[in-house]
Each structure stands twice: as structure tokens, then as C-alpha cells.
mmCIF file of C-alpha atoms in Angstrom:
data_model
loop_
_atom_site.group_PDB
_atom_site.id
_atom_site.type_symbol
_atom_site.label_atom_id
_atom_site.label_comp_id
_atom_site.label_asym_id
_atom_site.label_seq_id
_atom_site.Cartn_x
_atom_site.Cartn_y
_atom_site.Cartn_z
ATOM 1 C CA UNK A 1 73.076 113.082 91.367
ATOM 2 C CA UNK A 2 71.412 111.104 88.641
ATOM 3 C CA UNK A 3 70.464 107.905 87.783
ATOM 4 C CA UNK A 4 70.581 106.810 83.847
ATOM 5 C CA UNK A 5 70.020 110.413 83.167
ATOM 6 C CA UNK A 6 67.271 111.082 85.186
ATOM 7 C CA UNK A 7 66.699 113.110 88.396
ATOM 8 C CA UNK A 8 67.153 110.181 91.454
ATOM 9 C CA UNK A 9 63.541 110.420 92.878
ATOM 10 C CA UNK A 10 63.559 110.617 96.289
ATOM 11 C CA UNK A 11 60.056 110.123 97.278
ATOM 12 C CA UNK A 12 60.478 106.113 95.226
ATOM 13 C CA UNK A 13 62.810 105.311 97.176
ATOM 14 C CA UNK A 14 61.263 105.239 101.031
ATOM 15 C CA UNK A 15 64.026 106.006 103.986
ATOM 16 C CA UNK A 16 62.689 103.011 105.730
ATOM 17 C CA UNK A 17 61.903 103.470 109.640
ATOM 18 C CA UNK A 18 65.553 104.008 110.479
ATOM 19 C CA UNK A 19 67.347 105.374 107.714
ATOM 20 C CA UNK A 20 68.737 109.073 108.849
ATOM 21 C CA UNK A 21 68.759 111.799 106.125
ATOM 22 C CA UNK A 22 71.353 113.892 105.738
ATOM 23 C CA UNK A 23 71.167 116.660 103.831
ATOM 24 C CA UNK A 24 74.544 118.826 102.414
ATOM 25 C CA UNK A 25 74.332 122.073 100.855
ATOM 26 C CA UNK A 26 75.482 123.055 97.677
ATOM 27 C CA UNK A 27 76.674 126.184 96.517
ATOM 28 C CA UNK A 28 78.939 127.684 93.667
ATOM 29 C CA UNK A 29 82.756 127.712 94.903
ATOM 30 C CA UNK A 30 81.816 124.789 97.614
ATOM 31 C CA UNK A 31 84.968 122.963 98.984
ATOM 32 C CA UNK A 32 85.374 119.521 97.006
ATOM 33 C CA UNK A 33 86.294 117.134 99.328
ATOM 34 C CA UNK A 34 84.003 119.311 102.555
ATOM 35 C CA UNK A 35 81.239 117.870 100.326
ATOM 36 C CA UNK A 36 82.227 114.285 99.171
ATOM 37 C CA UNK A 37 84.191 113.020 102.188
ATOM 38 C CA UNK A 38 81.516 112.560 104.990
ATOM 39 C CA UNK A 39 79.622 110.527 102.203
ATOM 40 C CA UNK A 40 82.322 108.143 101.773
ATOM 41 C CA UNK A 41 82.110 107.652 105.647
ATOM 42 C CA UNK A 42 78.238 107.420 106.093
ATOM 43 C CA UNK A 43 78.158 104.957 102.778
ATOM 44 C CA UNK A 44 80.530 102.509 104.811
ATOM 45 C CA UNK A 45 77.959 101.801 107.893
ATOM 46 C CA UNK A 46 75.715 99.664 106.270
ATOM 47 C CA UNK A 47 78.821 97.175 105.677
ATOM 48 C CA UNK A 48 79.705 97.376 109.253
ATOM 49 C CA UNK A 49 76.282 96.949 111.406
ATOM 50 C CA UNK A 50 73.153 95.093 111.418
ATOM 51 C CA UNK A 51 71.371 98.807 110.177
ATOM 52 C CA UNK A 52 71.152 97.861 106.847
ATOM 53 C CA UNK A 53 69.345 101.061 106.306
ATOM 54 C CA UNK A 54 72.393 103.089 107.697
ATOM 55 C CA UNK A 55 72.465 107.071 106.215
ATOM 56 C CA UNK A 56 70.448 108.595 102.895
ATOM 57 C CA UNK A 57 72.995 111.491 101.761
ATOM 58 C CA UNK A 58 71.093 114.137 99.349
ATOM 59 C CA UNK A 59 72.550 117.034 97.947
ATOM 60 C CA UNK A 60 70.817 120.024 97.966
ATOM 61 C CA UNK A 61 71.110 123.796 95.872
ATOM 62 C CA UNK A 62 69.276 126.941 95.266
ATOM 63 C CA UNK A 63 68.068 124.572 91.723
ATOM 64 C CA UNK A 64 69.114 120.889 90.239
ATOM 65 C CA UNK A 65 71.751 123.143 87.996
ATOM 66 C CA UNK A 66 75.520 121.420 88.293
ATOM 67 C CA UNK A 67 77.055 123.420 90.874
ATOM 68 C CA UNK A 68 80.798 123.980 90.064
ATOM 69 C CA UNK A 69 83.129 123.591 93.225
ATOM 70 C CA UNK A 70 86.062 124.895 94.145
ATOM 71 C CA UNK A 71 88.084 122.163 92.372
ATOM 72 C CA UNK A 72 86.611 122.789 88.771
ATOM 73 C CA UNK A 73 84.096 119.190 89.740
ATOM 74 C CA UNK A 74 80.725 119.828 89.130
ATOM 75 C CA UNK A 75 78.173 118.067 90.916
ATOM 76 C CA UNK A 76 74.961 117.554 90.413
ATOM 77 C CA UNK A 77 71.931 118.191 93.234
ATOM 78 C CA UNK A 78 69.633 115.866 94.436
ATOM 79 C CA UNK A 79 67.035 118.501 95.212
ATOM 80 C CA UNK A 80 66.450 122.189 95.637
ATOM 81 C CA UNK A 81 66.720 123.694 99.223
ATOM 82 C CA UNK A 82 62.880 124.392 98.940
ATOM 83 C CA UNK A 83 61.983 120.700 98.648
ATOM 84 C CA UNK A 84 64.546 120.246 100.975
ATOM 85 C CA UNK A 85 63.001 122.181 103.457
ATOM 86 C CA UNK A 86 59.814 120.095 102.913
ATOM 87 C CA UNK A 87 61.435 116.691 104.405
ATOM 88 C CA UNK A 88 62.367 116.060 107.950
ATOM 89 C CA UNK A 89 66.050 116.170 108.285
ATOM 90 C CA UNK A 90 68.524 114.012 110.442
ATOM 91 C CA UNK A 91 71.658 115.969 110.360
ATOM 92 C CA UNK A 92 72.443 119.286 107.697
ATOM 93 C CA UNK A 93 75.343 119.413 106.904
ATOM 94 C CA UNK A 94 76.857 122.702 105.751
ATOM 95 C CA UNK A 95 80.603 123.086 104.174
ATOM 96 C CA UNK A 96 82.220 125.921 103.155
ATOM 97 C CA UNK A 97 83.897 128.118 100.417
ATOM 98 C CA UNK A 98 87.033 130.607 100.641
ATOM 99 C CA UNK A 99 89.036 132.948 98.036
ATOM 100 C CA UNK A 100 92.547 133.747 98.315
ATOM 101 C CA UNK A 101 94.134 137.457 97.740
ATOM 102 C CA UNK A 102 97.575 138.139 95.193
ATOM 103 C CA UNK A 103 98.665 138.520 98.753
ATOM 104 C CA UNK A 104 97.331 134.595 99.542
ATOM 105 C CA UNK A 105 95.183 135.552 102.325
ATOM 106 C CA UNK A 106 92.243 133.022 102.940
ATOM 107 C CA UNK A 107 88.759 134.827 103.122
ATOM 108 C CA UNK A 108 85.938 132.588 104.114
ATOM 109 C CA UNK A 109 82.641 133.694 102.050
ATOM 110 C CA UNK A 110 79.049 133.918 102.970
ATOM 111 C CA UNK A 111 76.563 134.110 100.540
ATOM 112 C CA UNK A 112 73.305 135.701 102.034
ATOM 113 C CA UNK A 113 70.844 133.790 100.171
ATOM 114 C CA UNK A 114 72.625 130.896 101.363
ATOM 115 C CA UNK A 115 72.790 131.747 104.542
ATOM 116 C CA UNK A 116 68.882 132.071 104.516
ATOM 117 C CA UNK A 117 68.564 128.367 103.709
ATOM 118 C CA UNK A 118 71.081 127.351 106.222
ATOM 119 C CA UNK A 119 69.021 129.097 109.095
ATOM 120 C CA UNK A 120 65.787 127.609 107.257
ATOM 121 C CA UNK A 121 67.085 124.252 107.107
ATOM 122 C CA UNK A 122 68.433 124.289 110.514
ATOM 123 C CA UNK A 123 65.422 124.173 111.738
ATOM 124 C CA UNK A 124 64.025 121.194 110.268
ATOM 125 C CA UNK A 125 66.962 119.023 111.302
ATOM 126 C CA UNK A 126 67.659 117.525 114.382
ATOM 127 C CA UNK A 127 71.202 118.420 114.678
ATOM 128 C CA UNK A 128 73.352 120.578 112.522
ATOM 129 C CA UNK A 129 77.161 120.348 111.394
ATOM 130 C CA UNK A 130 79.764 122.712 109.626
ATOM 131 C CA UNK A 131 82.705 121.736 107.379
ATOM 132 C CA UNK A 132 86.067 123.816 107.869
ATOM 133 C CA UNK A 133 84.683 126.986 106.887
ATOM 134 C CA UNK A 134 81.011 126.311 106.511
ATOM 135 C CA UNK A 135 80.970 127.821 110.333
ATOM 136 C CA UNK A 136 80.776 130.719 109.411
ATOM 137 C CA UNK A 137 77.709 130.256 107.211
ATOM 138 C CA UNK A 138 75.967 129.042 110.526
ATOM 139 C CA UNK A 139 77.491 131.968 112.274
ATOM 140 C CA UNK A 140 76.187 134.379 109.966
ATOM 141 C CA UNK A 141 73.363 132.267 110.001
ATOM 142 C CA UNK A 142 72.861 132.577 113.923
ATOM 143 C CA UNK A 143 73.428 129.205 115.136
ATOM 144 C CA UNK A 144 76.540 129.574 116.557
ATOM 145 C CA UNK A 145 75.841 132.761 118.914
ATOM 146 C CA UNK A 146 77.107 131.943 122.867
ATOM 147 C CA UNK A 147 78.616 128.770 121.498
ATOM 148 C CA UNK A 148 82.220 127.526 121.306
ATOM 149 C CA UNK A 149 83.358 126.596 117.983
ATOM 150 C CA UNK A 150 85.761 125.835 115.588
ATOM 151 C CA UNK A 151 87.028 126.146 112.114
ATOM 152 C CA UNK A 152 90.024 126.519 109.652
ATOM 153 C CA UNK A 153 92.925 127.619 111.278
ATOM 154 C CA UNK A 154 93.554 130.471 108.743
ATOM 155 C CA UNK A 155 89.953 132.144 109.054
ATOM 156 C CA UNK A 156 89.900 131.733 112.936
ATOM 157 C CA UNK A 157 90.722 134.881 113.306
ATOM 158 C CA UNK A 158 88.049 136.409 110.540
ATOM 159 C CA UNK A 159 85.333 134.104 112.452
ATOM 160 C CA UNK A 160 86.086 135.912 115.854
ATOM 161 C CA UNK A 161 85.966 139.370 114.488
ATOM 162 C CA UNK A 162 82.691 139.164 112.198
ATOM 163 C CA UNK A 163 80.976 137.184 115.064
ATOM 164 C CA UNK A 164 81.901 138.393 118.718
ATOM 165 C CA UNK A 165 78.856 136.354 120.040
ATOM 166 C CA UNK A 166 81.245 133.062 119.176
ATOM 167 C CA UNK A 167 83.816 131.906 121.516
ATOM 168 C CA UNK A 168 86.027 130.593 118.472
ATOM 169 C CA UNK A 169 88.786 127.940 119.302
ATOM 170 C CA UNK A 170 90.689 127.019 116.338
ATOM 171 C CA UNK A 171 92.498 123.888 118.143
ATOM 172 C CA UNK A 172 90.190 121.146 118.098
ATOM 173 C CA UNK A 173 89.424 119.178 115.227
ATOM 174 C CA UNK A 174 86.034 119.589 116.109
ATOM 175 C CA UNK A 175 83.895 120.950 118.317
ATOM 176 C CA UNK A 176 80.062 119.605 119.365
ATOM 177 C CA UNK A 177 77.658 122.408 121.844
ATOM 178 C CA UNK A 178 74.154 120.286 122.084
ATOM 179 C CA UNK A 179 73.223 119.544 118.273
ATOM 180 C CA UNK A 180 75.276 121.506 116.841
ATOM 181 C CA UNK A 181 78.680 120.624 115.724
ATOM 182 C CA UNK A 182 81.616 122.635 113.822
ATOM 183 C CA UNK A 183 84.703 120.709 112.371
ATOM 184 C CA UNK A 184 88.283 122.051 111.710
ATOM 185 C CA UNK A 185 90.292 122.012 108.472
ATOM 186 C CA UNK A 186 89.225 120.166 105.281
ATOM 187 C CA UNK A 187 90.282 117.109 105.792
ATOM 188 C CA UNK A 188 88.532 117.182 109.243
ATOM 189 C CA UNK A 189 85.414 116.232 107.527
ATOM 190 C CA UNK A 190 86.350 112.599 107.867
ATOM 191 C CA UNK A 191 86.732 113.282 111.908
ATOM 192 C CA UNK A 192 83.345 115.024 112.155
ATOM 193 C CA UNK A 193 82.049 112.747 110.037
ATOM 194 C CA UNK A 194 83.703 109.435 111.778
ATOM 195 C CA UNK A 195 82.140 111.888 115.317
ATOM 196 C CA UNK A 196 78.297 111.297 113.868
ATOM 197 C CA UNK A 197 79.056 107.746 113.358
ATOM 198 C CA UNK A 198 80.158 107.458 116.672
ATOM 199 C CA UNK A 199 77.306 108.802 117.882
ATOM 200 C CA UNK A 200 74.712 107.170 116.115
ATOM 201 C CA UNK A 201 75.975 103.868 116.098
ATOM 202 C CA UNK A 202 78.272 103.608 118.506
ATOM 203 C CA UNK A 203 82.529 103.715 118.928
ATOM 204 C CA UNK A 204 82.813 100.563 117.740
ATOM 205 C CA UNK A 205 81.310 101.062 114.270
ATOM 206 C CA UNK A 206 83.460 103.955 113.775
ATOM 207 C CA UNK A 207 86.727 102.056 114.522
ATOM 208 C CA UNK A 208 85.643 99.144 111.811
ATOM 209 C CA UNK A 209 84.632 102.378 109.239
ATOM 210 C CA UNK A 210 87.796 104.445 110.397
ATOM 211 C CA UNK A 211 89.741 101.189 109.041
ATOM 212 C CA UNK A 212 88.078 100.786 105.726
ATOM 213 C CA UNK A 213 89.405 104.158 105.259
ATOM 214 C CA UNK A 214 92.728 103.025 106.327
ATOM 215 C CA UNK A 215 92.864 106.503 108.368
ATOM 216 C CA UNK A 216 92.463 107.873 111.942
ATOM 217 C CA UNK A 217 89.723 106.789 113.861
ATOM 218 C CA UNK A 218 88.659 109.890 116.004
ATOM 219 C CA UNK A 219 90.961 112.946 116.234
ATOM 220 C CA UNK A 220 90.599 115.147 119.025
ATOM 221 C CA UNK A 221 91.934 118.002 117.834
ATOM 222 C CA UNK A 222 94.669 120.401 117.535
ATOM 223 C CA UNK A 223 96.006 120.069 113.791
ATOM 224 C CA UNK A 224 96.362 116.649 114.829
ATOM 225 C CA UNK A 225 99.513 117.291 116.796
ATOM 226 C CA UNK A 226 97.689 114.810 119.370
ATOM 227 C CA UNK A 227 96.813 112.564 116.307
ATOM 228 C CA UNK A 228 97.269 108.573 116.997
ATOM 229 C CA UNK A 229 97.012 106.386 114.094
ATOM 230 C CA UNK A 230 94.901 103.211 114.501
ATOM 231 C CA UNK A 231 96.282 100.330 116.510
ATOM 232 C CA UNK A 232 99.024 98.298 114.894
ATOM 233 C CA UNK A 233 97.033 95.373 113.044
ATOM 234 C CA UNK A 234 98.920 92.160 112.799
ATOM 235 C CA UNK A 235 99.432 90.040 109.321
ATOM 236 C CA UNK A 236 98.436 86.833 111.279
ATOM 237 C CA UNK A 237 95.663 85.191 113.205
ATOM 238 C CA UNK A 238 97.794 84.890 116.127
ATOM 239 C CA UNK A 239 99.408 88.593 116.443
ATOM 240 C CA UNK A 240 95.641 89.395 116.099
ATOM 241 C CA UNK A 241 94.445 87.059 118.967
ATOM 242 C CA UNK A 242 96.781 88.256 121.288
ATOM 243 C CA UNK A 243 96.256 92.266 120.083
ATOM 244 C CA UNK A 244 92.688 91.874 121.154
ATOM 245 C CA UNK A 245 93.205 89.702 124.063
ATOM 246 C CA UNK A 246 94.976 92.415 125.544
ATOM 247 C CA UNK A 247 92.152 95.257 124.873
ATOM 248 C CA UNK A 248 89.602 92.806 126.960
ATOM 249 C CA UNK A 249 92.039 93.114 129.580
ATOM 250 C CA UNK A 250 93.628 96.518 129.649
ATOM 251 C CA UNK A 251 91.239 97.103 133.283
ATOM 252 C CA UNK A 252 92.489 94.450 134.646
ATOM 253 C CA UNK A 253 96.141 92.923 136.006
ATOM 254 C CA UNK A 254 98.012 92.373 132.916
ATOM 255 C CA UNK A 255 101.467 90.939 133.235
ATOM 256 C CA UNK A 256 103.357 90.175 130.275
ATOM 257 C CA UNK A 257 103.490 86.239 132.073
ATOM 258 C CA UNK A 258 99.981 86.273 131.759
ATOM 259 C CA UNK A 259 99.840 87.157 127.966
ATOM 260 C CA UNK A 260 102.726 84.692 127.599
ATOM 261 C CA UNK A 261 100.676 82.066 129.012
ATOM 262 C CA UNK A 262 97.531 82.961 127.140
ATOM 263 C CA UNK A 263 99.554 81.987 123.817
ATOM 264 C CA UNK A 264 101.142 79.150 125.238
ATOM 265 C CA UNK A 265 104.736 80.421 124.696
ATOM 266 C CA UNK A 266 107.804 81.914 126.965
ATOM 267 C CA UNK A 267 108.525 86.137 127.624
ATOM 268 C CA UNK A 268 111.347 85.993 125.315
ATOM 269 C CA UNK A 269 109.013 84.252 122.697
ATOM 270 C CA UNK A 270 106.359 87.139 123.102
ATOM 271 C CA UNK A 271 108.687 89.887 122.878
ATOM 272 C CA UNK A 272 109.839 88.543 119.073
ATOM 273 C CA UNK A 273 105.945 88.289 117.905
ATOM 274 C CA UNK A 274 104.948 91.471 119.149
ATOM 275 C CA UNK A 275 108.395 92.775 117.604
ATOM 276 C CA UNK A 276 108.167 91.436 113.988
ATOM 277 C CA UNK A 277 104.282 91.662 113.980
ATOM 278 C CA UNK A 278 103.252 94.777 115.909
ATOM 279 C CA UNK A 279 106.419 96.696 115.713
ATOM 280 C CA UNK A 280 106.842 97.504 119.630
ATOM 281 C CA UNK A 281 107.180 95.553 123.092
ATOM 282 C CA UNK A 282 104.699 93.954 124.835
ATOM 283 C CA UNK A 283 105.160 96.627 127.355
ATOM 284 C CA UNK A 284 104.764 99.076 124.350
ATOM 285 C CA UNK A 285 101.969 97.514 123.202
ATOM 286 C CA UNK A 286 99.724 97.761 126.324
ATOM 287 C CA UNK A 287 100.684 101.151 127.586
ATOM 288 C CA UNK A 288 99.869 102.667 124.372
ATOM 289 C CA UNK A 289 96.386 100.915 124.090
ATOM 290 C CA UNK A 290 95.687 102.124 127.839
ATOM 291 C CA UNK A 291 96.168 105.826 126.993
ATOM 292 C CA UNK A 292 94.108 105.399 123.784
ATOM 293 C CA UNK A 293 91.085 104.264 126.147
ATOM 294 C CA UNK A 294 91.958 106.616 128.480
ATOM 295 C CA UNK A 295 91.819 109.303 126.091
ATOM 296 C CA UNK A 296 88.352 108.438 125.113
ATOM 297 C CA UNK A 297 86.822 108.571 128.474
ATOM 298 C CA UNK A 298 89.052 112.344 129.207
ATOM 299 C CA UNK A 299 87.276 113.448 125.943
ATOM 300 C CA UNK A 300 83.715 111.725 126.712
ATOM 301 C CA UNK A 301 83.379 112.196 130.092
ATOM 302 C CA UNK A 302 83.558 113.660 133.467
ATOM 303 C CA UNK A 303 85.579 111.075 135.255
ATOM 304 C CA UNK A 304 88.345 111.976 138.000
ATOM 305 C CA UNK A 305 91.286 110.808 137.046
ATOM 306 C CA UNK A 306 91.767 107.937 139.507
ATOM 307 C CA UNK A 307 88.521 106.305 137.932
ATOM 308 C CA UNK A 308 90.205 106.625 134.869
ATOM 309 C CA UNK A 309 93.725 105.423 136.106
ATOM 310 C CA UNK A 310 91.993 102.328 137.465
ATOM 311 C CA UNK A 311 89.236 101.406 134.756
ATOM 312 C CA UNK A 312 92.215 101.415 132.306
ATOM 313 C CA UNK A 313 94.762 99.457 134.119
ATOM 314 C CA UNK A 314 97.076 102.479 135.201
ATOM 315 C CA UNK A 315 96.223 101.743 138.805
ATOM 316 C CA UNK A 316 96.770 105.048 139.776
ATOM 317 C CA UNK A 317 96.395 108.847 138.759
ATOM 318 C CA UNK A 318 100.451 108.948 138.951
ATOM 319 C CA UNK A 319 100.904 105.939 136.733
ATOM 320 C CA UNK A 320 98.449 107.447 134.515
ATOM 321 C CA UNK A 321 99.980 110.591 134.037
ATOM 322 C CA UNK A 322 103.445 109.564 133.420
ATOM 323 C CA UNK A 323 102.352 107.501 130.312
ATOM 324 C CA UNK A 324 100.569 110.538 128.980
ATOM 325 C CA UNK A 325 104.245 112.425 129.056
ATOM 326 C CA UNK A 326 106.258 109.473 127.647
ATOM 327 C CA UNK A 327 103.142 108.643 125.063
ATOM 328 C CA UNK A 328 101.521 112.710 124.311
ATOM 329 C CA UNK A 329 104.131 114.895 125.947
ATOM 330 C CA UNK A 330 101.008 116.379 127.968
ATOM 331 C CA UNK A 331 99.216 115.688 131.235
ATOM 332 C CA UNK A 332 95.873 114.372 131.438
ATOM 333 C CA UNK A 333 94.314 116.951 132.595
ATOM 334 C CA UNK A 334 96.158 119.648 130.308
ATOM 335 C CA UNK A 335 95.089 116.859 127.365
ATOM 336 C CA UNK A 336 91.097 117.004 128.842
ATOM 337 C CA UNK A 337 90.955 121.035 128.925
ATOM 338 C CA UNK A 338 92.087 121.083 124.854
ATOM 339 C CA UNK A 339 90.298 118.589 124.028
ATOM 340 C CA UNK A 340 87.448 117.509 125.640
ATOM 341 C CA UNK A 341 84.754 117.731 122.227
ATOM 342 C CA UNK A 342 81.520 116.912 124.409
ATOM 343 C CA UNK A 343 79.043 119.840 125.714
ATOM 344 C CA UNK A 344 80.632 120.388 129.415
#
């Protein structure tokens, strides 16, 4: 990038003490949108936390040449992969590059020198993370060997064959094995992406950042066959009030004559707002919202399924599972063992 038409100097413009650097590689061919997206996503934090410092994106390439992508965009680096190398890096990201056959059969390339910098790189970063098809760039690279990962549906198969140390699983939307992470299909940049966030700054963050960009908040996985959309958001103050009065209470007993009295109006009178200004029951309303936060905890963590059932209102593991049919045509535990994105 450049500033005015000069070079943006990095070095006079301090990180600050909690600024996290991320650097993406560059690379003749490079994916478009596996390059810009997570920016778009790490540029909306500072707007929606106290970290005014938030991320510092950089791009880096073998020199500060544009590098022309597979779109026809060039882009122009930030700084070469040797002064790259020089800095201490929060997260590398590394996104990928295909070519397609007169037959239309998607190859995922590897260039070797590139591969070099990824495995150089990799090792001044604190955690690592693949776009769609940059995986395999970090499994030629070696950073992928005895770990479960995840790519592009249409080189899943390529990734398993060239690298037999990788237990490939083309399902999730993304997949995370200590510090390093691997993301699914293009668009699944903004998942990975919306992952880190998470991560650094916690679920709530994400949500607010996931709504700027009017889009999902956290995927698990599977081509998005599982995919939710955000939570109906209502037009007015009170649709609102009573949307997030229910999510304080989703643990708890939640009757519909308690939500009634909450907004000071009858059953019948609750049914017609949440109708006209969340598009679903009451009823609806809550069961969905419990299976989102259950969700969340079968994805993040280890707990039976009665804790779950009972931190998230369901009361019991029965209860819980027959909203996961009516709302995900799955079980909870069939939904866990697809799609649980946490080391194990």
C-alpha cells in the first residue's frame, strides 16, 4: 500500500503496546478477496472495543512490485518477506492461488520460493492461518504434518494425496490444531477471520463486527449447510428490549407470561410484536436463541450434554436434542463430532 505516493513506513508509525501485526502474503495469481476480506474484519475492531489499537495488517511479497491477483487487481506490498521476517509477528496469514484445466479442474499451486517464506515466517509468528487453498502452502511448507485440516472443497482431495501426513477434512469451515488454523472456501475468510476476533477479543466483539458486515457471525462448518444467520434484529427500541431480555435469561425459567409481564402487555399482545417485528413466535424466538448458545459451548467445549441442556434453558439432554432436530435436522452430539473447531 501507499500513502501520497510513497512507501507507508512502518517503523513511523509505532504498533503501540497492544496493537497485533498481522502479516499476509503476497504472491502472483493470489486469491482477491483470500487477501482483502480478513482486513475488512480486523479494520472493524477498533470501532467496537475499548482497544483502540486493535490489528496492524501489512502486506508482504518477494519485493514492493504490484503483485497481480487472480482477479486482474493489483496490489501493492507493504514490505518484502525479508523485512518481514525481521518484525515479530502476531498472526501470518497465508491465502492461496489455483488454475483451472479446459477440463475445469481446480489445481491448487505451490510456489517453492514461497513456500520457503511461509515456513520462515511461521516461525516468527505466534500463530499461523491459511485461506481456502493457502493450506497447502503450509502443508508443503510443513506446518500442517499430524494435524487435521481443512480447505476448498474441490482440492480436498489433491491436499490428501500430496500430503499423507494431513488428516484433511473438507467439512468445516475451519479448522484450529494449537496455533495453527486452516479455513475452508473463499469466502470462509470472513469466518476465520471473525474466529481470530473471537479469540482475541472475545465473542462478543465478533457478534457487533459480524453485524457491521451484515453477515454470519461464526460458521461452524460444512459449506454452511449448518449456517444460522444472525439473530432477527428488531426496527424498534422495544422489539430490541425484549430480544435481549430474553438472551439474559435463556438459563433460566422463561415463560412466555414472564416476558409478557416484563413489557407490561398480555400473551396475545406478545405474540403480534414478536410476529411483525421478529418474524417468529415467542416460542420461536427463544428456542432458536437456546440452540445458538448451545451450539457455541458443543463447538467450544467439553461439556456433557446435560450441563449444556441446563445452562441454556433446555432443562434436559432430551429437550435439548429434540430442538436440535426441529432447528438443525442433527443431534447434538452428531452436530459436536462435525463440528467441534477447538484442539480436542
Amino acid at each position: 500500500m501507499e500513502t501520497n505516493g510513497h512507501r507507508l513506513d512502518l517503523d513511523s508509525a509505532p504498533l503501540g503496546p497492544v496493537a497485533r501485526l498481522i502479516v499476509i502474503v503476497l504472491f502472483e495469481g493470489v486469491d482477491l478477496l483470500d487477501v482483502t476480506g480478513p482486513p475488512e474484519v480486523f479494520s472493524l475492531v477498533p470501532r467496537e472495543t475499548d482497544d483502540a489499537a486493535g490489528y496492524r495488517v501489512v502486506l508482504a511479497a518477494r519485493t514492493l512490485d504490484p503483485v497481480t491477483t487472480s482477479a486482474g487487481v493489483r496490489i501493492l506490498p507493504d514490505l518484502t518477506f525479508g523485512e518481514a521476517a525481521a518484525r515479530r509477528i502476531d498472526t501470518l496469514l497465508v491465502p492461496g492461488a489455483v488454475e483451472v484445466d479446459a477440463e475445469r479442474r481446480v489445481r491448487a499451486l505451490t510456489d517453492p520460493e514461497v513456500v520457503g517464506w511461509v515456513r520462515t515466517l511461521a516461525g516468527r509468528a505466534r500463530r499461523v492461518a491459511s485461506v481456502c487453498v493457502g493450506a497447502h502452502l503450509l502443508a508443503a511448507a510443513g506446518l500442517l504434518d499430524g494435524k487435521r485440516a481443512t480447505t476448498h472443497w474441490s482440492t480436498a482431495g489433491q491436499l490428501a494425496a500430496e500430503h499423507p501426513a494431513v488428516e484433511v477434512d473438507a467439512d468445516p469451515v475451519f479448522i484450529r490444531e494449537g496455533e495453527v488454523w486452516t479455513g475452508a472456501g473463499i469466502s470462509a475468510c470472513l469466518d476465520l477471520s471473525l474466529a481470530l476476533v473471537a479469540e482475541d477479543f472475545g465473542e462478543g466483539v465478533a457478534l457487533r463486527v459480524a453485524r457491521q458486515l451484515v453477515m454470519y457471525l461464526k460458521r461452524p462448518g460444512g459449506q454452511s449447510q449448518f449456517s444460522v444467520p444472525l439473530e432477527p434484529v428488531s426496527a424498534t427500541r422495544r422489539g430490541e428490549d425484549l430480544r435481549h431480555f430474553i438472551r439474559r435469561h435463556l438459563g433460566g425459567r422463561l415463560s412466555l407470561a414472564d416476558i409478557a409481564a416484563y413489557a407490561h402487555v398480555s400473551e396475545r399482545q406478545l405474540a403480534r410484536i414478536f410476529t411483525s417485528e421478529l418474524g417468529m413466535t415467542p416460542a420461536a424466538y427463544i428456542e432458536s436463541a437456546r440452540v445458538e448458545l448451545a451450539r457455541g459451548q458443543l463447538e467450544a467445549t467439553d461439556a456433557t450434554l446435560e450441563r449444556i441442556a441446563s445452562t441454556c434453558g433446555f432443562g434436559t439432554a432430551d429437550t435439548l436434542v429434540r430442538a436440535f432436530r426441529r432447528t438443525l435436522d442433527t443431534t447434538p452430539t452428531e452436530y459436536r463430532l462435525r463440528f467441534r473447531t477447538a484442539a480436542g
